[in-house]
Amino acid sequence: MPIPLVVVALGEIALQAGVWAWRGYRAYETAQTALEAAEMAKSIAQSKELIKQKIRGVIDSMSQEIDVKCSTFALVDPGGKSTVSRRGGENIEWKEYIERKIPFRPAISIVCQLALESPIKVPRRMRRKLGGAIPEGMVEVTLKQTTASLMFETIDLMLDWKSPLKAEPNYSRATQKAYLGTPPTRPQRLSDVFPFWPRPRGSLAPDLVIPEYRQMPWEIDNVFAAVEIKFPNDWVKDAQMKDYVKLMTPKSGNARKKIGQERVALLRVPEDCIGVAAKEPKEKKHEQETRLRNRR
């Protein structure tokens, strides 16, 4: 039995209406994405101004130490506080990485605490649909890690890309080669708007890389330490740390087996920052109080 023409026509109209609705939704999505990008660009600019004002002394100090090896500064670093744990056995499982001595911990601490106190805040749409309608709700998201990375990148820019603190530089997982920019001490970026995304396909980017000689490219052989930074509620991941150890292990047959592991550090904010009094876990404090009572 042939389908009535009126049914065919109604079907075509419904299909066309669906196409228009989809196009309208995509236009809305594009407009909202542009709005978010504009807000992000504004926040990035404000963050850069903040870093210029707040740590001018740190930048001036670093500019006078360009020729000094980073390992020299690591000698006086106290290391992180492995006596403090955020959850579970973190302080035992990651003890070696937490206690790793890294150069410029005071400067890193200043930046990370600034990022913790004054993070970039951007609006983000609620992705949940209600009754098939386009969601209108917005939530404010704080980007602490992004703020810290932008601050480290600003320091690098102000030091003519000769800072000892390279923010989220990309390496090829397959070849371990660094993605170098111009000059070669500058990390290569794919985006002018947001420097840390997108990344080259098949790449890996530690939060912070500290080269031994900062006037040379930050290739694997010139890396003193790769630092994984963890802000509150961002937990250490075993696979992530293994990736960094593998990345920092030279492929040369003469290299020591543990050299990659010795180049990876973990810095939890604010626990492992200089100038932050660590709070002891309640369990440990209770044990100490019990021990004192028993002695009496």
PDB file of C-alpha atoms in Angstrom:
ATOM      1  CA  MET A   1       0.000   0.000   0.000  1.00  0.00           C
ATOM      2  CA  PRO A   2       1.563   3.322  -1.063  1.00  0.00           C
ATOM      3  CA  ILE A   3       2.331   5.891   1.626  1.00  0.00           C
ATOM      4  CA  PRO A   4       0.060   8.965   1.304  1.00  0.00           C
ATOM      5  CA  LEU A   5       1.812  12.053  -0.019  1.00  0.00           C
ATOM      6  CA  VAL A   6       0.686  14.071   2.988  1.00  0.00           C
ATOM      7  CA  VAL A   7       2.542  11.643   5.310  1.00  0.00           C
ATOM      8  CA  VAL A   8       5.700  11.919   3.199  1.00  0.00           C
ATOM      9  CA  ALA A   9       5.455  15.701   3.276  1.00  0.00           C
ATOM     10  CA  LEU A  10       4.968  15.760   7.037  1.00  0.00           C
ATOM     11  CA  GLY A  11       7.973  13.441   7.446  1.00  0.00           C
ATOM     12  CA  GLU A  12      10.146  15.740   5.347  1.00  0.00           C
ATOM     13  CA  ILE A  13       8.994  18.750   7.353  1.00  0.00           C
ATOM     14  CA  ALA A  14       9.781  16.976  10.614  1.00  0.00           C
ATOM     15  CA  LEU A  15      13.224  15.992   9.295  1.00  0.00           C
ATOM     16  CA  GLN A  16      13.928  19.558   8.177  1.00  0.00           C
ATOM     17  CA  ALA A  17      12.761  20.892  11.541  1.00  0.00           C
ATOM     18  CA  GLY A  18      15.143  18.470  13.233  1.00  0.00           C
ATOM     19  CA  VAL A  19      18.013  19.703  11.063  1.00  0.00           C
ATOM     20  CA  TRP A  20      17.193  23.334  11.895  1.00  0.00           C
ATOM     21  CA  ALA A  21      16.946  22.517  15.596  1.00  0.00           C
ATOM     22  CA  TRP A  22      20.339  20.799  15.489  1.00  0.00           C
ATOM     23  CA  ARG A  23      21.884  23.734  13.641  1.00  0.00           C
ATOM     24  CA  GLY A  24      20.384  26.115  16.168  1.00  0.00           C
ATOM     25  CA  TYR A  25      21.792  24.072  19.032  1.00  0.00           C
ATOM     26  CA  ARG A  26      25.239  23.963  17.420  1.00  0.00           C
ATOM     27  CA  ALA A  27      25.130  27.740  16.902  1.00  0.00           C
ATOM     28  CA  TYR A  28      24.248  28.132  20.579  1.00  0.00           C
ATOM     29  CA  GLU A  29      27.091  25.814  21.583  1.00  0.00           C
ATOM     30  CA  THR A  30      29.532  27.768  19.415  1.00  0.00           C
ATOM     31  CA  ALA A  31      28.424  31.078  20.919  1.00  0.00           C
ATOM     32  CA  GLN A  32      28.752  29.734  24.456  1.00  0.00           C
ATOM     33  CA  THR A  33      32.178  28.264  23.688  1.00  0.00           C
ATOM     34  CA  ALA A  34      33.305  31.642  22.343  1.00  0.00           C
ATOM     35  CA  LEU A  35      32.012  33.281  25.534  1.00  0.00           C
ATOM     36  CA  GLU A  36      33.932  30.809  27.688  1.00  0.00           C
ATOM     37  CA  ALA A  37      37.070  31.368  25.613  1.00  0.00           C
ATOM     38  CA  ALA A  38      36.747  35.138  26.058  1.00  0.00           C
ATOM     39  CA  GLU A  39      36.363  34.711  29.818  1.00  0.00           C
ATOM     40  CA  MET A  40      39.382  32.389  29.852  1.00  0.00           C
ATOM     41  CA  ALA A  41      41.502  34.905  27.906  1.00  0.00           C
ATOM     42  CA  LYS A  42      40.494  37.648  30.350  1.00  0.00           C
ATOM     43  CA  SER A  43      41.403  35.484  33.350  1.00  0.00           C
ATOM     44  CA  ILE A  44      44.745  34.519  31.788  1.00  0.00           C
ATOM     45  CA  ALA A  45      45.640  38.183  31.284  1.00  0.00           C
ATOM     46  CA  GLN A  46      44.739  38.965  34.905  1.00  0.00           C
ATOM     47  CA  SER A  47      46.813  36.012  36.113  1.00  0.00           C
ATOM     48  CA  LYS A  48      49.856  37.241  34.193  1.00  0.00           C
ATOM     49  CA  GLU A  49      49.552  40.690  35.741  1.00  0.00           C
ATOM     50  CA  LEU A  50      49.242  39.116  39.191  1.00  0.00           C
ATOM     51  CA  ILE A  51      52.462  37.156  38.782  1.00  0.00           C
ATOM     52  CA  LYS A  52      54.345  40.234  37.564  1.00  0.00           C
ATOM     53  CA  GLN A  53      53.285  42.174  40.648  1.00  0.00           C
ATOM     54  CA  LYS A  54      53.601  39.469  43.288  1.00  0.00           C
ATOM     55  CA  ILE A  55      56.918  37.792  42.535  1.00  0.00           C
ATOM     56  CA  ARG A  56      59.022  40.472  40.915  1.00  0.00           C
ATOM     57  CA  GLY A  57      61.733  39.744  43.504  1.00  0.00           C
ATOM     58  CA  VAL A  58      61.797  36.050  42.609  1.00  0.00           C
ATOM     59  CA  ILE A  59      62.122  36.855  38.914  1.00  0.00           C
ATOM     60  CA  ASP A  60      64.927  39.366  39.533  1.00  0.00           C
ATOM     61  CA  SER A  61      66.768  36.773  41.638  1.00  0.00           C
ATOM     62  CA  MET A  62      66.445  34.108  38.945  1.00  0.00           C
ATOM     63  CA  SER A  63      67.711  36.508  36.283  1.00  0.00           C
ATOM     64  CA  GLN A  64      71.009  36.841  38.167  1.00  0.00           C
ATOM     65  CA  GLU A  65      71.502  33.068  38.435  1.00  0.00           C
ATOM     66  CA  ILE A  66      71.154  32.048  34.786  1.00  0.00           C
ATOM     67  CA  ASP A  67      74.618  30.434  34.664  1.00  0.00           C
ATOM     68  CA  VAL A  68      74.262  28.425  37.885  1.00  0.00           C
ATOM     69  CA  LYS A  69      73.432  24.718  37.641  1.00  0.00           C
ATOM     70  CA  CYS A  70      70.066  23.794  39.107  1.00  0.00           C
ATOM     71  CA  SER A  71      71.587  20.921  41.085  1.00  0.00           C
ATOM     72  CA  THR A  72      73.485  23.548  43.096  1.00  0.00           C
ATOM     73  CA  PHE A  73      70.215  24.955  44.431  1.00  0.00           C
ATOM     74  CA  ALA A  74      68.822  21.486  45.148  1.00  0.00           C
ATOM     75  CA  LEU A  75      71.529  20.921  47.776  1.00  0.00           C
ATOM     76  CA  VAL A  76      69.831  23.279  50.221  1.00  0.00           C
ATOM     77  CA  ASP A  77      66.274  22.044  49.607  1.00  0.00           C
ATOM     78  CA  PRO A  78      64.679  20.344  52.646  1.00  0.00           C
ATOM     79  CA  GLY A  79      62.499  18.048  50.523  1.00  0.00           C
ATOM     80  CA  GLY A  80      58.780  17.458  50.891  1.00  0.00           C
ATOM     81  CA  LYS A  81      56.966  16.359  54.046  1.00  0.00           C
ATOM     82  CA  SER A  82      56.489  12.603  53.780  1.00  0.00           C
ATOM     83  CA  THR A  83      55.290  12.655  57.401  1.00  0.00           C
ATOM     84  CA  VAL A  84      52.019  14.107  56.123  1.00  0.00           C
ATOM     85  CA  SER A  85      49.425  12.087  54.238  1.00  0.00           C
ATOM     86  CA  ARG A  86      46.265  13.300  52.554  1.00  0.00           C
ATOM     87  CA  ARG A  87      44.721   9.856  52.471  1.00  0.00           C
ATOM     88  CA  GLY A  88      45.623   6.186  52.927  1.00  0.00           C
ATOM     89  CA  GLY A  89      49.310   5.302  52.756  1.00  0.00           C
ATOM     90  CA  GLU A  90      50.232   8.111  50.376  1.00  0.00           C
ATOM     91  CA  ASN A  91      53.161   9.256  52.534  1.00  0.00           C
ATOM     92  CA  ILE A  92      54.620   5.721  52.476  1.00  0.00           C
ATOM     93  CA  GLU A  93      53.865   4.727  48.889  1.00  0.00           C
ATOM     94  CA  TRP A  94      55.209   7.985  47.409  1.00  0.00           C
ATOM     95  CA  LYS A  95      57.795   8.788  50.115  1.00  0.00           C
ATOM     96  CA  GLU A  96      60.759   8.810  47.736  1.00  0.00           C
ATOM     97  CA  TYR A  97      59.076  11.237  45.340  1.00  0.00           C
ATOM     98  CA  ILE A  98      57.749  13.516  48.090  1.00  0.00           C
ATOM     99  CA  GLU A  99      61.157  13.812  49.787  1.00  0.00           C
ATOM    100  CA  ARG A 100      63.003  14.441  46.526  1.00  0.00           C
ATOM    101  CA  LYS A 101      65.220  17.524  46.718  1.00  0.00           C
ATOM    102  CA  ILE A 102      64.353  20.008  43.985  1.00  0.00           C
ATOM    103  CA  PRO A 103      65.870  23.431  43.259  1.00  0.00           C
ATOM    104  CA  PHE A 104      63.867  26.635  43.660  1.00  0.00           C
ATOM    105  CA  ARG A 105      61.320  25.106  46.039  1.00  0.00           C
ATOM    106  CA  PRO A 106      60.739  28.556  47.664  1.00  0.00           C
ATOM    107  CA  ALA A 107      59.895  30.107  44.276  1.00  0.00           C
ATOM    108  CA  ILE A 108      57.733  27.134  43.284  1.00  0.00           C
ATOM    109  CA  SER A 109      55.971  27.366  46.644  1.00  0.00           C
ATOM    110  CA  ILE A 110      55.161  31.061  46.169  1.00  0.00           C
ATOM    111  CA  VAL A 111      53.629  30.407  42.748  1.00  0.00           C
ATOM    112  CA  CYS A 112      51.635  27.365  43.865  1.00  0.00           C
ATOM    113  CA  GLN A 113      50.255  29.102  46.939  1.00  0.00           C
ATOM    114  CA  LEU A 114      49.253  32.103  44.817  1.00  0.00           C
ATOM    115  CA  ALA A 115      47.474  29.707  42.452  1.00  0.00           C
ATOM    116  CA  LEU A 116      45.749  28.081  45.417  1.00  0.00           C
ATOM    117  CA  GLU A 117      44.611  31.421  46.873  1.00  0.00           C
ATOM    118  CA  SER A 118      43.794  33.253  43.614  1.00  0.00           C
ATOM    119  CA  PRO A 119      42.984  30.678  40.925  1.00  0.00           C
ATOM    120  CA  ILE A 120      41.561  31.505  37.518  1.00  0.00           C
ATOM    121  CA  LYS A 121      37.791  31.133  37.654  1.00  0.00           C
ATOM    122  CA  VAL A 122      35.822  30.474  34.498  1.00  0.00           C
ATOM    123  CA  PRO A 123      32.124  29.808  33.854  1.00  0.00           C
ATOM    124  CA  ARG A 124      31.278  26.351  32.619  1.00  0.00           C
ATOM    125  CA  ARG A 125      27.927  25.162  31.330  1.00  0.00           C
ATOM    126  CA  MET A 126      26.023  22.414  33.033  1.00  0.00           C
ATOM    127  CA  ARG A 127      26.092  19.509  30.580  1.00  0.00           C
ATOM    128  CA  ARG A 128      22.986  17.829  31.951  1.00  0.00           C
ATOM    129  CA  LYS A 129      19.872  18.285  29.835  1.00  0.00           C
ATOM    130  CA  LEU A 130      16.517  18.789  31.514  1.00  0.00           C
ATOM    131  CA  GLY A 131      13.555  17.533  29.526  1.00  0.00           C
ATOM    132  CA  GLY A 132      15.491  17.787  26.277  1.00  0.00           C
ATOM    133  CA  ALA A 133      15.929  21.559  26.693  1.00  0.00           C
ATOM    134  CA  ILE A 134      19.223  23.337  26.163  1.00  0.00           C
ATOM    135  CA  PRO A 135      20.791  23.788  29.622  1.00  0.00           C
ATOM    136  CA  GLU A 136      21.111  27.373  30.791  1.00  0.00           C
ATOM    137  CA  GLY A 137      22.777  26.745  34.137  1.00  0.00           C
ATOM    138  CA  MET A 138      26.376  27.824  34.644  1.00  0.00           C
ATOM    139  CA  VAL A 139      28.857  26.822  37.320  1.00  0.00           C
ATOM    140  CA  GLU A 140      32.123  28.513  38.218  1.00  0.00           C
ATOM    141  CA  VAL A 141      35.189  26.297  37.941  1.00  0.00           C
ATOM    142  CA  THR A 142      38.522  27.096  39.599  1.00  0.00           C
ATOM    143  CA  LEU A 143      41.607  26.099  37.614  1.00  0.00           C
ATOM    144  CA  LYS A 144      44.428  25.916  40.157  1.00  0.00           C
ATOM    145  CA  GLN A 145      46.855  23.819  38.093  1.00  0.00           C
ATOM    146  CA  THR A 146      46.260  25.956  35.012  1.00  0.00           C
ATOM    147  CA  THR A 147      46.855  29.110  37.061  1.00  0.00           C
ATOM    148  CA  ALA A 148      50.167  27.774  38.379  1.00  0.00           C
ATOM    149  CA  SER A 149      51.294  26.719  34.891  1.00  0.00           C
ATOM    150  CA  LEU A 150      50.433  30.143  33.452  1.00  0.00           C
ATOM    151  CA  MET A 151      52.428  31.798  36.216  1.00  0.00           C
ATOM    152  CA  PHE A 152      55.466  29.588  35.572  1.00  0.00           C
ATOM    153  CA  GLU A 153      55.136  30.331  31.848  1.00  0.00           C
ATOM    154  CA  THR A 154      55.000  34.077  32.579  1.00  0.00           C
ATOM    155  CA  ILE A 155      58.205  33.838  34.624  1.00  0.00           C
ATOM    156  CA  ASP A 156      59.844  32.014  31.707  1.00  0.00           C
ATOM    157  CA  LEU A 157      58.700  34.723  29.277  1.00  0.00           C
ATOM    158  CA  MET A 158      60.027  37.511  31.511  1.00  0.00           C
ATOM    159  CA  LEU A 159      63.401  35.736  31.693  1.00  0.00           C
ATOM    160  CA  ASP A 160      63.656  35.481  27.883  1.00  0.00           C
ATOM    161  CA  TRP A 161      62.747  31.766  28.086  1.00  0.00           C
ATOM    162  CA  LYS A 162      65.723  30.982  30.336  1.00  0.00           C
ATOM    163  CA  SER A 163      63.771  30.205  33.484  1.00  0.00           C
ATOM    164  CA  PRO A 164      64.668  26.999  35.350  1.00  0.00           C
ATOM    165  CA  LEU A 165      60.928  26.272  35.650  1.00  0.00           C
ATOM    166  CA  LYS A 166      59.323  24.991  32.427  1.00  0.00           C
ATOM    167  CA  ALA A 167      55.529  24.693  32.633  1.00  0.00           C
ATOM    168  CA  GLU A 168      53.958  21.597  31.084  1.00  0.00           C
ATOM    169  CA  PRO A 169      56.518  21.114  28.286  1.00  0.00           C
ATOM    170  CA  ASN A 170      55.640  18.371  25.812  1.00  0.00           C
ATOM    171  CA  TYR A 171      57.732  15.279  25.065  1.00  0.00           C
ATOM    172  CA  SER A 172      57.113  12.531  22.542  1.00  0.00           C
ATOM    173  CA  ARG A 173      56.223   9.295  24.351  1.00  0.00           C
ATOM    174  CA  ALA A 174      57.798   7.242  21.564  1.00  0.00           C
ATOM    175  CA  THR A 175      61.117   9.068  21.108  1.00  0.00           C
ATOM    176  CA  GLN A 176      61.422  11.103  24.342  1.00  0.00           C
ATOM    177  CA  LYS A 177      62.257  14.131  22.187  1.00  0.00           C
ATOM    178  CA  ALA A 178      61.169  17.512  23.506  1.00  0.00           C
ATOM    179  CA  TYR A 179      58.876  19.724  21.426  1.00  0.00           C
ATOM    180  CA  LEU A 180      61.086  22.816  21.287  1.00  0.00           C
ATOM    181  CA  GLY A 181      59.952  26.253  20.189  1.00  0.00           C
ATOM    182  CA  THR A 182      61.845  29.385  19.165  1.00  0.00           C
ATOM    183  CA  PRO A 183      64.249  29.955  20.862  1.00  0.00           C
ATOM    184  CA  PRO A 184      64.879  26.267  21.662  1.00  0.00           C
ATOM    185  CA  THR A 185      64.685  26.994  25.403  1.00  0.00           C
ATOM    186  CA  ARG A 186      60.989  27.837  24.881  1.00  0.00           C
ATOM    187  CA  PRO A 187      58.347  25.069  24.918  1.00  0.00           C
ATOM    188  CA  GLN A 188      56.505  24.678  21.636  1.00  0.00           C
ATOM    189  CA  ARG A 189      52.784  25.469  21.846  1.00  0.00           C
ATOM    190  CA  LEU A 190      50.030  24.612  19.387  1.00  0.00           C
ATOM    191  CA  SER A 191      47.625  27.315  20.543  1.00  0.00           C
ATOM    192  CA  ASP A 192      48.141  31.055  20.989  1.00  0.00           C
ATOM    193  CA  VAL A 193      45.044  31.389  23.183  1.00  0.00           C
ATOM    194  CA  PHE A 194      45.536  28.562  25.665  1.00  0.00           C
ATOM    195  CA  PRO A 195      49.171  27.386  25.666  1.00  0.00           C
ATOM    196  CA  PHE A 196      48.692  23.999  27.345  1.00  0.00           C
ATOM    197  CA  TRP A 197      45.974  22.556  25.133  1.00  0.00           C
ATOM    198  CA  PRO A 198      45.722  20.969  22.640  1.00  0.00           C
ATOM    199  CA  ARG A 199      48.882  18.916  22.957  1.00  0.00           C
ATOM    200  CA  PRO A 200      50.795  17.166  20.175  1.00  0.00           C
ATOM    201  CA  ARG A 201      49.374  13.704  19.572  1.00  0.00           C
ATOM    202  CA  GLY A 202      51.220  10.997  21.488  1.00  0.00           C
ATOM    203  CA  SER A 203      52.905  13.460  23.841  1.00  0.00           C
ATOM    204  CA  LEU A 204      53.393  13.582  27.590  1.00  0.00           C
ATOM    205  CA  ALA A 205      53.742  16.780  29.625  1.00  0.00           C
ATOM    206  CA  PRO A 206      54.888  16.800  33.282  1.00  0.00           C
ATOM    207  CA  ASP A 207      53.492  19.725  35.282  1.00  0.00           C
ATOM    208  CA  LEU A 208      56.933  21.250  35.742  1.00  0.00           C
ATOM    209  CA  VAL A 209      60.344  20.394  34.300  1.00  0.00           C
ATOM    210  CA  ILE A 210      63.559  21.794  35.772  1.00  0.00           C
ATOM    211  CA  PRO A 211      66.522  21.664  33.370  1.00  0.00           C
ATOM    212  CA  GLU A 212      70.045  21.343  34.778  1.00  0.00           C
ATOM    213  CA  TYR A 213      71.445  24.022  32.447  1.00  0.00           C
ATOM    214  CA  ARG A 214      68.734  26.549  31.642  1.00  0.00           C
ATOM    215  CA  GLN A 215      70.529  28.086  28.671  1.00  0.00           C
ATOM    216  CA  MET A 216      70.265  24.728  26.910  1.00  0.00           C
ATOM    217  CA  PRO A 217      67.116  22.979  25.582  1.00  0.00           C
ATOM    218  CA  TRP A 218      65.258  20.911  28.179  1.00  0.00           C
ATOM    219  CA  GLU A 219      65.841  17.578  26.439  1.00  0.00           C
ATOM    220  CA  ILE A 220      65.789  14.479  28.667  1.00  0.00           C
ATOM    221  CA  ASP A 221      69.586  14.473  29.125  1.00  0.00           C
ATOM    222  CA  ASN A 222      69.404  18.039  30.475  1.00  0.00           C
ATOM    223  CA  VAL A 223      66.556  17.490  32.955  1.00  0.00           C
ATOM    224  CA  PHE A 224      67.365  17.687  36.648  1.00  0.00           C
ATOM    225  CA  ALA A 225      63.792  16.948  37.769  1.00  0.00           C
ATOM    226  CA  ALA A 226      60.250  16.491  36.471  1.00  0.00           C
ATOM    227  CA  VAL A 227      57.794  17.637  39.138  1.00  0.00           C
ATOM    228  CA  GLU A 228      54.219  16.413  39.447  1.00  0.00           C
ATOM    229  CA  ILE A 229      52.164  19.056  41.281  1.00  0.00           C
ATOM    230  CA  LYS A 230      49.017  18.041  43.133  1.00  0.00           C
ATOM    231  CA  PHE A 231      46.533  20.568  44.492  1.00  0.00           C
ATOM    232  CA  PRO A 232      43.863  19.571  47.046  1.00  0.00           C
ATOM    233  CA  ASN A 233      41.436  16.879  45.804  1.00  0.00           C
ATOM    234  CA  ASP A 234      43.782  15.944  42.952  1.00  0.00           C
ATOM    235  CA  TRP A 235      45.176  12.530  43.862  1.00  0.00           C
ATOM    236  CA  VAL A 236      48.447  10.882  42.832  1.00  0.00           C
ATOM    237  CA  LYS A 237      47.946   8.249  40.129  1.00  0.00           C
ATOM    238  CA  ASP A 238      50.257   5.258  39.862  1.00  0.00           C
ATOM    239  CA  ALA A 239      50.056   5.064  36.051  1.00  0.00           C
ATOM    240  CA  GLN A 240      50.881   8.754  35.732  1.00  0.00           C
ATOM    241  CA  MET A 241      53.981   8.511  37.911  1.00  0.00           C
ATOM    242  CA  LYS A 242      55.163   5.409  36.030  1.00  0.00           C
ATOM    243  CA  ASP A 243      54.774   7.310  32.752  1.00  0.00           C
ATOM    244  CA  TYR A 244      57.015  10.098  34.031  1.00  0.00           C
ATOM    245  CA  VAL A 245      59.647   7.662  35.320  1.00  0.00           C
ATOM    246  CA  LYS A 246      59.695   5.910  31.949  1.00  0.00           C
ATOM    247  CA  LEU A 247      59.905   9.249  30.123  1.00  0.00           C
ATOM    248  CA  MET A 248      62.837  10.420  32.252  1.00  0.00           C
ATOM    249  CA  THR A 249      64.814   7.171  31.862  1.00  0.00           C
ATOM    250  CA  PRO A 250      67.456   7.533  29.106  1.00  0.00           C
ATOM    251  CA  LYS A 251      67.377   4.781  26.502  1.00  0.00           C
ATOM    252  CA  SER A 252      71.150   4.483  26.513  1.00  0.00           C
ATOM    253  CA  GLY A 253      72.351   1.053  27.621  1.00  0.00           C
ATOM    254  CA  ASN A 254      74.914   2.686  29.909  1.00  0.00           C
ATOM    255  CA  ALA A 255      72.290   4.577  31.910  1.00  0.00           C
ATOM    256  CA  ARG A 256      71.667   3.513  35.489  1.00  0.00           C
ATOM    257  CA  LYS A 257      68.405   1.660  35.873  1.00  0.00           C
ATOM    258  CA  LYS A 258      67.057   4.003  38.563  1.00  0.00           C
ATOM    259  CA  ILE A 259      67.991   7.293  36.954  1.00  0.00           C
ATOM    260  CA  GLY A 260      64.472   7.965  35.642  1.00  0.00           C
ATOM    261  CA  GLN A 261      62.968   7.418  39.071  1.00  0.00           C
ATOM    262  CA  GLU A 262      65.505   9.753  40.648  1.00  0.00           C
ATOM    263  CA  ARG A 263      64.463  12.524  38.270  1.00  0.00           C
ATOM    264  CA  VAL A 264      60.785  12.505  39.267  1.00  0.00           C
ATOM    265  CA  ALA A 265      59.453  14.481  42.238  1.00  0.00           C
ATOM    266  CA  LEU A 266      56.029  14.962  43.801  1.00  0.00           C
ATOM    267  CA  LEU A 267      54.950  18.289  45.267  1.00  0.00           C
ATOM    268  CA  ARG A 268      51.600  18.484  47.055  1.00  0.00           C
ATOM    269  CA  VAL A 269      50.137  21.945  47.582  1.00  0.00           C
ATOM    270  CA  PRO A 270      50.257  23.259  50.230  1.00  0.00           C
ATOM    271  CA  GLU A 271      51.758  20.357  52.252  1.00  0.00           C
ATOM    272  CA  ASP A 272      55.180  20.279  50.564  1.00  0.00           C
ATOM    273  CA  CYS A 273      55.550  24.018  50.021  1.00  0.00           C
ATOM    274  CA  ILE A 274      58.118  26.081  51.899  1.00  0.00           C
ATOM    275  CA  GLY A 275      56.613  28.279  54.595  1.00  0.00           C
ATOM    276  CA  VAL A 276      53.531  26.116  55.151  1.00  0.00           C
ATOM    277  CA  ALA A 277      53.148  24.509  58.548  1.00  0.00           C
ATOM    278  CA  ALA A 278      52.127  20.919  57.935  1.00  0.00           C
ATOM    279  CA  LYS A 279      49.112  19.674  59.880  1.00  0.00           C
ATOM    280  CA  GLU A 280      49.579  16.259  61.355  1.00  0.00           C
ATOM    281  CA  PRO A 281      46.923  13.628  60.605  1.00  0.00           C
ATOM    282  CA  LYS A 282      44.409  13.178  63.445  1.00  0.00           C
ATOM    283  CA  GLU A 283      45.373   9.520  63.825  1.00  0.00           C
ATOM    284  CA  LYS A 284      49.038  10.334  64.371  1.00  0.00           C
ATOM    285  CA  LYS A 285      48.214  13.119  66.823  1.00  0.00           C
ATOM    286  CA  HIS A 286      45.957  10.758  68.791  1.00  0.00           C
ATOM    287  CA  GLU A 287      48.742   8.146  68.960  1.00  0.00           C
ATOM    288  CA  GLN A 288      51.190  10.707  70.332  1.00  0.00           C
ATOM    289  CA  GLU A 289      48.719  11.898  72.986  1.00  0.00           C
ATOM    290  CA  THR A 290      48.055   8.301  74.045  1.00  0.00           C
ATOM    291  CA  ARG A 291      51.789   7.585  74.299  1.00  0.00           C
ATOM    292  CA  LEU A 292      52.323  10.655  76.512  1.00  0.00           C
ATOM    293  CA  ARG A 293      49.459   9.620  78.832  1.00  0.00           C
ATOM    294  CA  ASN A 294      50.893   6.119  79.183  1.00  0.00           C
ATOM    295  CA  ARG A 295      54.298   7.501  80.148  1.00  0.00           C
ATOM    296  CA  ARG A 296      52.707   9.463  82.947  1.00  0.00           C
TER     297      ARG A 296
END
